Short mmCIF file of C-alpha atoms in Angstrom, two decimals:
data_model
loop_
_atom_site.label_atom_id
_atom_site.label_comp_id
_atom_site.label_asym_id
_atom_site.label_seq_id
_atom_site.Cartn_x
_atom_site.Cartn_y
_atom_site.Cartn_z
CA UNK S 132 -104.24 116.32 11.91
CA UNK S 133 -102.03 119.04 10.65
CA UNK S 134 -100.21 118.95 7.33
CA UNK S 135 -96.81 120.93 6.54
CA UNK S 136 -95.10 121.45 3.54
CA UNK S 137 -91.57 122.44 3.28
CA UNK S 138 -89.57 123.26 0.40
CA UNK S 139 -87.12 120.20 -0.03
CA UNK S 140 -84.58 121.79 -3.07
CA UNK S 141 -85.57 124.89 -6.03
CA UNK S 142 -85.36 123.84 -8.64
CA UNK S 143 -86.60 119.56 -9.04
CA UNK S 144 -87.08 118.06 -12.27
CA UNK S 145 -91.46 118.42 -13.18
CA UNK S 146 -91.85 117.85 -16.70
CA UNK S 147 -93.35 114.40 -15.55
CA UNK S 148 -94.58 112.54 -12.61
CA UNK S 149 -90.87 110.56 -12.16
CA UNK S 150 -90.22 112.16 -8.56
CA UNK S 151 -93.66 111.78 -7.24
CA UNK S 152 -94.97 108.69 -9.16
CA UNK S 153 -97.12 105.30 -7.15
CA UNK S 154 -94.37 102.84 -8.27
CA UNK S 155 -91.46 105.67 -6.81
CA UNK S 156 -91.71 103.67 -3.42
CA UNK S 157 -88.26 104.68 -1.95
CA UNK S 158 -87.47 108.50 -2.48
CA UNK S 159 -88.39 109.81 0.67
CA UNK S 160 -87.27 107.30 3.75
CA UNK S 161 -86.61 107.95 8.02
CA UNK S 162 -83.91 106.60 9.78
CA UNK S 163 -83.66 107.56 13.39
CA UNK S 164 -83.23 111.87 13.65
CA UNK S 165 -83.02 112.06 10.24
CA UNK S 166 -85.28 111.91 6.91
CA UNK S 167 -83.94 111.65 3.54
CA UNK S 168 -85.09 112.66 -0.07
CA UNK S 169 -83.62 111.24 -3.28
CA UNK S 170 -84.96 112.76 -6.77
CA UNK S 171 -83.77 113.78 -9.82
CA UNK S 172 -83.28 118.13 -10.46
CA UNK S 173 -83.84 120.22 -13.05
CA UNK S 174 -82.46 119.76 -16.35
CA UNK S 175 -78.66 120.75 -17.07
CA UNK S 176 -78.17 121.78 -21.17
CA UNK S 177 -74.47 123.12 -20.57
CA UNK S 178 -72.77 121.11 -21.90
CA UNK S 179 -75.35 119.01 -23.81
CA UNK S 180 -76.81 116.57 -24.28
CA UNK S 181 -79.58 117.77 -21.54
CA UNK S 182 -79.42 116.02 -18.36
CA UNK S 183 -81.02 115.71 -14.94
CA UNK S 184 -79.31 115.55 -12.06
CA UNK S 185 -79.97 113.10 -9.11
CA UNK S 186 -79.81 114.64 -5.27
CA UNK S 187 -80.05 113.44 -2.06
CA UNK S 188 -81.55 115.83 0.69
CA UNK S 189 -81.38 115.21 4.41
CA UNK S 190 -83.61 117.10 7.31
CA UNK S 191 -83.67 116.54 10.93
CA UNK S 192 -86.85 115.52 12.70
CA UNK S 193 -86.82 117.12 15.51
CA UNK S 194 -86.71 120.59 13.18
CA UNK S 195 -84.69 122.71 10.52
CA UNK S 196 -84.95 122.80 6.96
CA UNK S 197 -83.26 120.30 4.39
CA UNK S 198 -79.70 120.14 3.10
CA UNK S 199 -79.17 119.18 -0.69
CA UNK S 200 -76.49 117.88 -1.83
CA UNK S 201 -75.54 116.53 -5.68
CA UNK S 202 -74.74 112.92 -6.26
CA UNK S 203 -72.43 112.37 -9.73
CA UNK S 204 -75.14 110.87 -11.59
CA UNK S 205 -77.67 112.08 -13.85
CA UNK S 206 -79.75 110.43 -17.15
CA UNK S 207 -80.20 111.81 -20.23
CA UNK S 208 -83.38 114.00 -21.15
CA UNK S 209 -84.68 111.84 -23.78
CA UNK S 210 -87.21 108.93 -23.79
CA UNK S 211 -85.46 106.25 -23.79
CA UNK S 212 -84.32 103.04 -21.24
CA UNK S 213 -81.85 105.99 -19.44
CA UNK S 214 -84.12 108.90 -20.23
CA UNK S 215 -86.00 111.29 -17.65
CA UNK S 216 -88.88 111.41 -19.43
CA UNK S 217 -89.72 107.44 -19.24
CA UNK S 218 -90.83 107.74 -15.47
CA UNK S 219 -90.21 104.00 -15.34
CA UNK S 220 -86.51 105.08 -14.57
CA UNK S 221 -87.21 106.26 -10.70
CA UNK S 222 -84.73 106.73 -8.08
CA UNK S 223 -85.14 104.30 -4.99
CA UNK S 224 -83.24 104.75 -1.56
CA UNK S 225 -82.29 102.62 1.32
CA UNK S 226 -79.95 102.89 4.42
CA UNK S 227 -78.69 99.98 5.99
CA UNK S 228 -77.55 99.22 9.80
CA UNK S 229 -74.28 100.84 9.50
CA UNK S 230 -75.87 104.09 7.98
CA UNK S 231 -74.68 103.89 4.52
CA UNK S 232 -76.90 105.11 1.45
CA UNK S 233 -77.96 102.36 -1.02
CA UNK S 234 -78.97 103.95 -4.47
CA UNK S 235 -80.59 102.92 -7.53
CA UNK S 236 -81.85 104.79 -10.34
CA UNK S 237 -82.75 104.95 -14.50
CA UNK S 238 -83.39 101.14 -15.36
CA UNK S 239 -86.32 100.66 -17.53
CA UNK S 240 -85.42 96.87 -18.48
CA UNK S 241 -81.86 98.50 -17.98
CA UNK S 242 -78.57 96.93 -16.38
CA UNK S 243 -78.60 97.20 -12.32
CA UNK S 244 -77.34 100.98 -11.70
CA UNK S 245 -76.71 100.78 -8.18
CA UNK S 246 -73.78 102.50 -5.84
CA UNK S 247 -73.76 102.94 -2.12
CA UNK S 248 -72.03 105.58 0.06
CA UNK S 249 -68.40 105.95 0.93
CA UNK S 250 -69.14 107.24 4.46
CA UNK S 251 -72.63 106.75 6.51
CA UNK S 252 -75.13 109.40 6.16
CA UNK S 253 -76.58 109.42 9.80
CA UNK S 254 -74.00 111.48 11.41
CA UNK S 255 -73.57 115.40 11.66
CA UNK S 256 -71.77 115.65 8.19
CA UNK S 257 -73.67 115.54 5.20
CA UNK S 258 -71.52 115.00 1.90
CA UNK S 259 -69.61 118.18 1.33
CA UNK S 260 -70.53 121.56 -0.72
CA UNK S 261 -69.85 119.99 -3.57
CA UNK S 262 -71.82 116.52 -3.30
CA UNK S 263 -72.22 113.50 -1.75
CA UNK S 264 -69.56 110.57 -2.35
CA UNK S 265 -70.29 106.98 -3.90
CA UNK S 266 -68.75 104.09 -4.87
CA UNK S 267 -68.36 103.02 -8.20
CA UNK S 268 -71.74 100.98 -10.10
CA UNK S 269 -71.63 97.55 -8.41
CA UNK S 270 -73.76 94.60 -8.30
CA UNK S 271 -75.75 92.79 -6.06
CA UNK S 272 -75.71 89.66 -6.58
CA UNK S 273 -74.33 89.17 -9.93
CA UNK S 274 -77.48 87.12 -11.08
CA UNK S 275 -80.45 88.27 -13.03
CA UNK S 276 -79.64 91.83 -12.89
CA UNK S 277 -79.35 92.41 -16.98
CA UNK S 278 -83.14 94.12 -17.44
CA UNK S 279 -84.17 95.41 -14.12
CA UNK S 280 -87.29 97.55 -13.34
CA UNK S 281 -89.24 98.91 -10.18
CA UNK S 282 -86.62 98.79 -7.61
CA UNK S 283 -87.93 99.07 -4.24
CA UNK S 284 -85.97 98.88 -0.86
CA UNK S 285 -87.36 98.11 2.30
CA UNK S 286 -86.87 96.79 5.89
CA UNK S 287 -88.45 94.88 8.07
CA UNK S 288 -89.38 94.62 11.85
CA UNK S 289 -86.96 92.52 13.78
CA UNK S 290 -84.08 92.31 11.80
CA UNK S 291 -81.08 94.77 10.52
CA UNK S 292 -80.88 93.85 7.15
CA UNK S 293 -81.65 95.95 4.24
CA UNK S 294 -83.93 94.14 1.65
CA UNK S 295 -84.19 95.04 -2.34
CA UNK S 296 -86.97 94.13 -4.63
CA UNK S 297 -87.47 94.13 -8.11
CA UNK S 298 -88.79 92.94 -11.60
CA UNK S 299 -85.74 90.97 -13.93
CA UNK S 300 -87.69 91.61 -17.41
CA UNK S 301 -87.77 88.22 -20.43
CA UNK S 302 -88.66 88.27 -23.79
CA UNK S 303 -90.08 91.73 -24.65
CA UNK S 304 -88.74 93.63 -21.83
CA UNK S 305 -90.35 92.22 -18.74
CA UNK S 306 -94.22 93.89 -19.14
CA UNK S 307 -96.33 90.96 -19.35
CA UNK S 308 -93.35 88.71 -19.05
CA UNK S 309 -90.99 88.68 -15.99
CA UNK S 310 -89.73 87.53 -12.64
CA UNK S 311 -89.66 88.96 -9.34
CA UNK S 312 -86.89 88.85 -7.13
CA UNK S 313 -85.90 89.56 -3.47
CA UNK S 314 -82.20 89.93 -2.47
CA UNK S 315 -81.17 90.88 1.32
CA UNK S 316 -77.87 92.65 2.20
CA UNK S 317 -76.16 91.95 5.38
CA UNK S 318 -74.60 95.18 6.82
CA UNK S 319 -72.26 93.89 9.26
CA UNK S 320 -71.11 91.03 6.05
CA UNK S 321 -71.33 94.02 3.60
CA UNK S 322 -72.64 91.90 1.08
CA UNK S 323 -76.06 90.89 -0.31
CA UNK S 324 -77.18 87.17 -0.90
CA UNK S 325 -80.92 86.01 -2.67
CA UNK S 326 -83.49 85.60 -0.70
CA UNK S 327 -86.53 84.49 -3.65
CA UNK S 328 -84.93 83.52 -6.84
CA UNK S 329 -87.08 84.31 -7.84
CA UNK S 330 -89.92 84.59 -5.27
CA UNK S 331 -92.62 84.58 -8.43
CA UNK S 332 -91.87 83.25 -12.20
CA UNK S 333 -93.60 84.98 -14.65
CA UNK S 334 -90.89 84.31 -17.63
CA UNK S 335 -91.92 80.89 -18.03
CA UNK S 336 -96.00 81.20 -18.47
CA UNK S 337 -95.39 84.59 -20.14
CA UNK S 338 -96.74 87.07 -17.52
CA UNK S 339 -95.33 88.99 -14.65
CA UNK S 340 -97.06 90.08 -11.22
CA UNK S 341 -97.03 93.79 -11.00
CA UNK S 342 -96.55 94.30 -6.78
CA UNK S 343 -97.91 96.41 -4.14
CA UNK S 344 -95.63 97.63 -1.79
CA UNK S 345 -94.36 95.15 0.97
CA UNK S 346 -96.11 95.32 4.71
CA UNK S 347 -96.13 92.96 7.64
CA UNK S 348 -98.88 92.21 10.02
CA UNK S 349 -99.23 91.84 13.41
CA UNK S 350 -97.44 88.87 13.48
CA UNK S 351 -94.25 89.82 11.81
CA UNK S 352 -95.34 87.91 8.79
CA UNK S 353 -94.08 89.64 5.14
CA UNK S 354 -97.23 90.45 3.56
CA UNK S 355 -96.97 90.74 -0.88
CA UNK S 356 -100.45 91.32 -2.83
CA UNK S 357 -100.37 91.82 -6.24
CA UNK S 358 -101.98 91.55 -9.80
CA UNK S 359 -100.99 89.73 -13.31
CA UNK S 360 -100.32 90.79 -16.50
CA UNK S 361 -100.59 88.75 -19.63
CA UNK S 362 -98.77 90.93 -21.82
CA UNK S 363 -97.22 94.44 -22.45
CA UNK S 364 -100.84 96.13 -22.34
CA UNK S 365 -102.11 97.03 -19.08
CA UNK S 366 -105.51 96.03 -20.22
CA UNK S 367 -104.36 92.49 -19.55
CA UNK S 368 -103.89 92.92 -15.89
CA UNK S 369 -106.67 91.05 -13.70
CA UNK S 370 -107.18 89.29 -10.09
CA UNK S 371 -105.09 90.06 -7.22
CA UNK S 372 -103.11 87.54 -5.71
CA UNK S 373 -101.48 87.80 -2.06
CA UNK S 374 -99.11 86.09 0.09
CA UNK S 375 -97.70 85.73 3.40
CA UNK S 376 -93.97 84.82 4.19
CA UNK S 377 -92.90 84.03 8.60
CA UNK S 378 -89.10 83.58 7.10
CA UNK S 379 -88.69 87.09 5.81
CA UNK S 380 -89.31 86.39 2.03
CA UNK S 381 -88.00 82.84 1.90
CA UNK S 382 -90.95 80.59 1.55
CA UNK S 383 -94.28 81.84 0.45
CA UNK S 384 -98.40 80.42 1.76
CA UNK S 385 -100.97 81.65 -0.01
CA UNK S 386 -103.99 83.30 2.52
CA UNK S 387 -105.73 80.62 2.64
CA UNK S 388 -102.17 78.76 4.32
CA UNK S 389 -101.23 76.97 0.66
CA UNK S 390 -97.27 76.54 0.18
CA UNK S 391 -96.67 78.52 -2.60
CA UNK S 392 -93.47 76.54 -4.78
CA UNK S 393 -91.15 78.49 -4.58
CA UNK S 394 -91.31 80.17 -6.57
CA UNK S 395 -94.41 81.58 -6.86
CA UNK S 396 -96.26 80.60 -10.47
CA UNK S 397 -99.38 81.33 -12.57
CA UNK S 398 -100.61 77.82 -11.53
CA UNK S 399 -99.81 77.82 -7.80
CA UNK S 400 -101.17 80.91 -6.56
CA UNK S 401 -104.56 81.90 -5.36
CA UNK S 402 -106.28 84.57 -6.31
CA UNK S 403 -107.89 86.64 -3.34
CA UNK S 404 -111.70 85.84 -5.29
CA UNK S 405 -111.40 82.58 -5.43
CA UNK S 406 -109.76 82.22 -0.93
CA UNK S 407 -112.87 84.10 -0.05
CA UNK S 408 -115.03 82.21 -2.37
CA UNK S 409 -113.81 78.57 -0.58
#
């Protein structure tokens, strides 16, 4: 195998990990000729306060370099819930079926920051020389979207809906102590409805499952594994726990085929140990 690199923009933001991080699970995405790259550039001090900017950069596949363009958002360089320097505040990507760019960024147990597109991103133009156009801050569903973290978009096989998943924080924030929810947006309905509300509770027995990234097997089935936490420490974190779901995130069975709620709790799931100890 043969690896390439290729200069995506000058001048990104690398005082921390917060472009390149494990839990940064939708910055860099593929849809049909065309790749796209979402991260936040270097730091702007005129005027102040310091800020970094988020861009979007677009390549085609079948060759040429990548096209940058600015987005109208930025967070503050301080570490804080909005700051660049708590790499908890990544920016996630999707496009949906009608080519439109879905974009969330900054929330740390923060308030839903999401926007989407004016125009779809798929076709020859690419925003304009001075940026690319968005909507104004919207929400999704309008439900449990007040201390959000570790936003992650994602499709799946089979269908043409966009899917969004992420961690509504409780008491304390959310580390060691939150839900996890699924929502699904319907392109051709332009609107996005719940799909696991949540799909685990954590709030109520005081921890929170800290997820791997969604996969599906051969079957088609949605796939989840993760850990639990038992408080803000991550010393607390221990087993790992998976899941499979045939209706695209609606109804949970353990691996070894046990209903799981919904949701998914602290005393209905099964630990991978203990399926492979049966």
């Amino acid at each position: 195998a043969t690896t390439t690199l290729s200069d995506v923009h000058p001048a990104g933001y690398a005082t921390n990990g917060i472009n390149s991080l494990s839990l940064t699970r939708n910055n860099l995405t593929s849809v049909g000729d065309w790749q796209f790259a979402a991260f936040y550039g270097a730091l702007a001090c005129d005027p102040r306060p310091c800020r970094a900017p988020i861009l979007i950069a677009r390549r085609s596949l079948k060759g040429g370099g990548w096209t940058a363009r600015a987005t109208p958002f930025s967070i503050e360089d301080a570490y804080s819930d909005i700051g660049v320097r708590d790499d908890h505040n990544v920016v996630a990507m999707g496009i949906d079926a009608k080519g439109f760019l879905h974009l969330t960024f900054g929330m740390h147990n923060a308030p839903l920051a999401y926007v989407v597109t004016t125009a779809p991103v798929l076709g020859p133009a690419f925003g304009s020389d001075v940026g690319l156009a968005f909507g104004y801050r919207r929400a999704m569903t309008g439900e449990a979207e007040s201390a959000v973290t570790y936003p992650e978009f994602f499709h799946l096989a089979g269908s043409r809906d966009l899917y969004f998943s992420y961690r509504m924080g409780g008491a304390g924030g959310g580390s060691g102590n939150g839900d996890q929810y699924i929502n699904r947006y319907d392109a051709a309905a332009g609107h996005w409805t719940r799909v696991a509300s949540p799909m685990v509770d954590g709030i109520s027995s005081s921890m929170n499952a800290y997820l791997n990234t969604f996969a599906q097997d051969r079957s088609g089935a949605l796939v989840a594994s993760w850990t639990i936490r038992e408080s803000p420490d991550w010393q607390t974190n221990h087993d790992l726990y998976a899941a499979r779901s045939t209706d695209q995130g609606a109804t949970w069975r353990s691996i070894g085929g046990k209903r799981l709620g919904p949701p998914i709790t602290r005393a209905n799931a099964d630990s991978l140990a203990r399926v492979l100890a049966l």
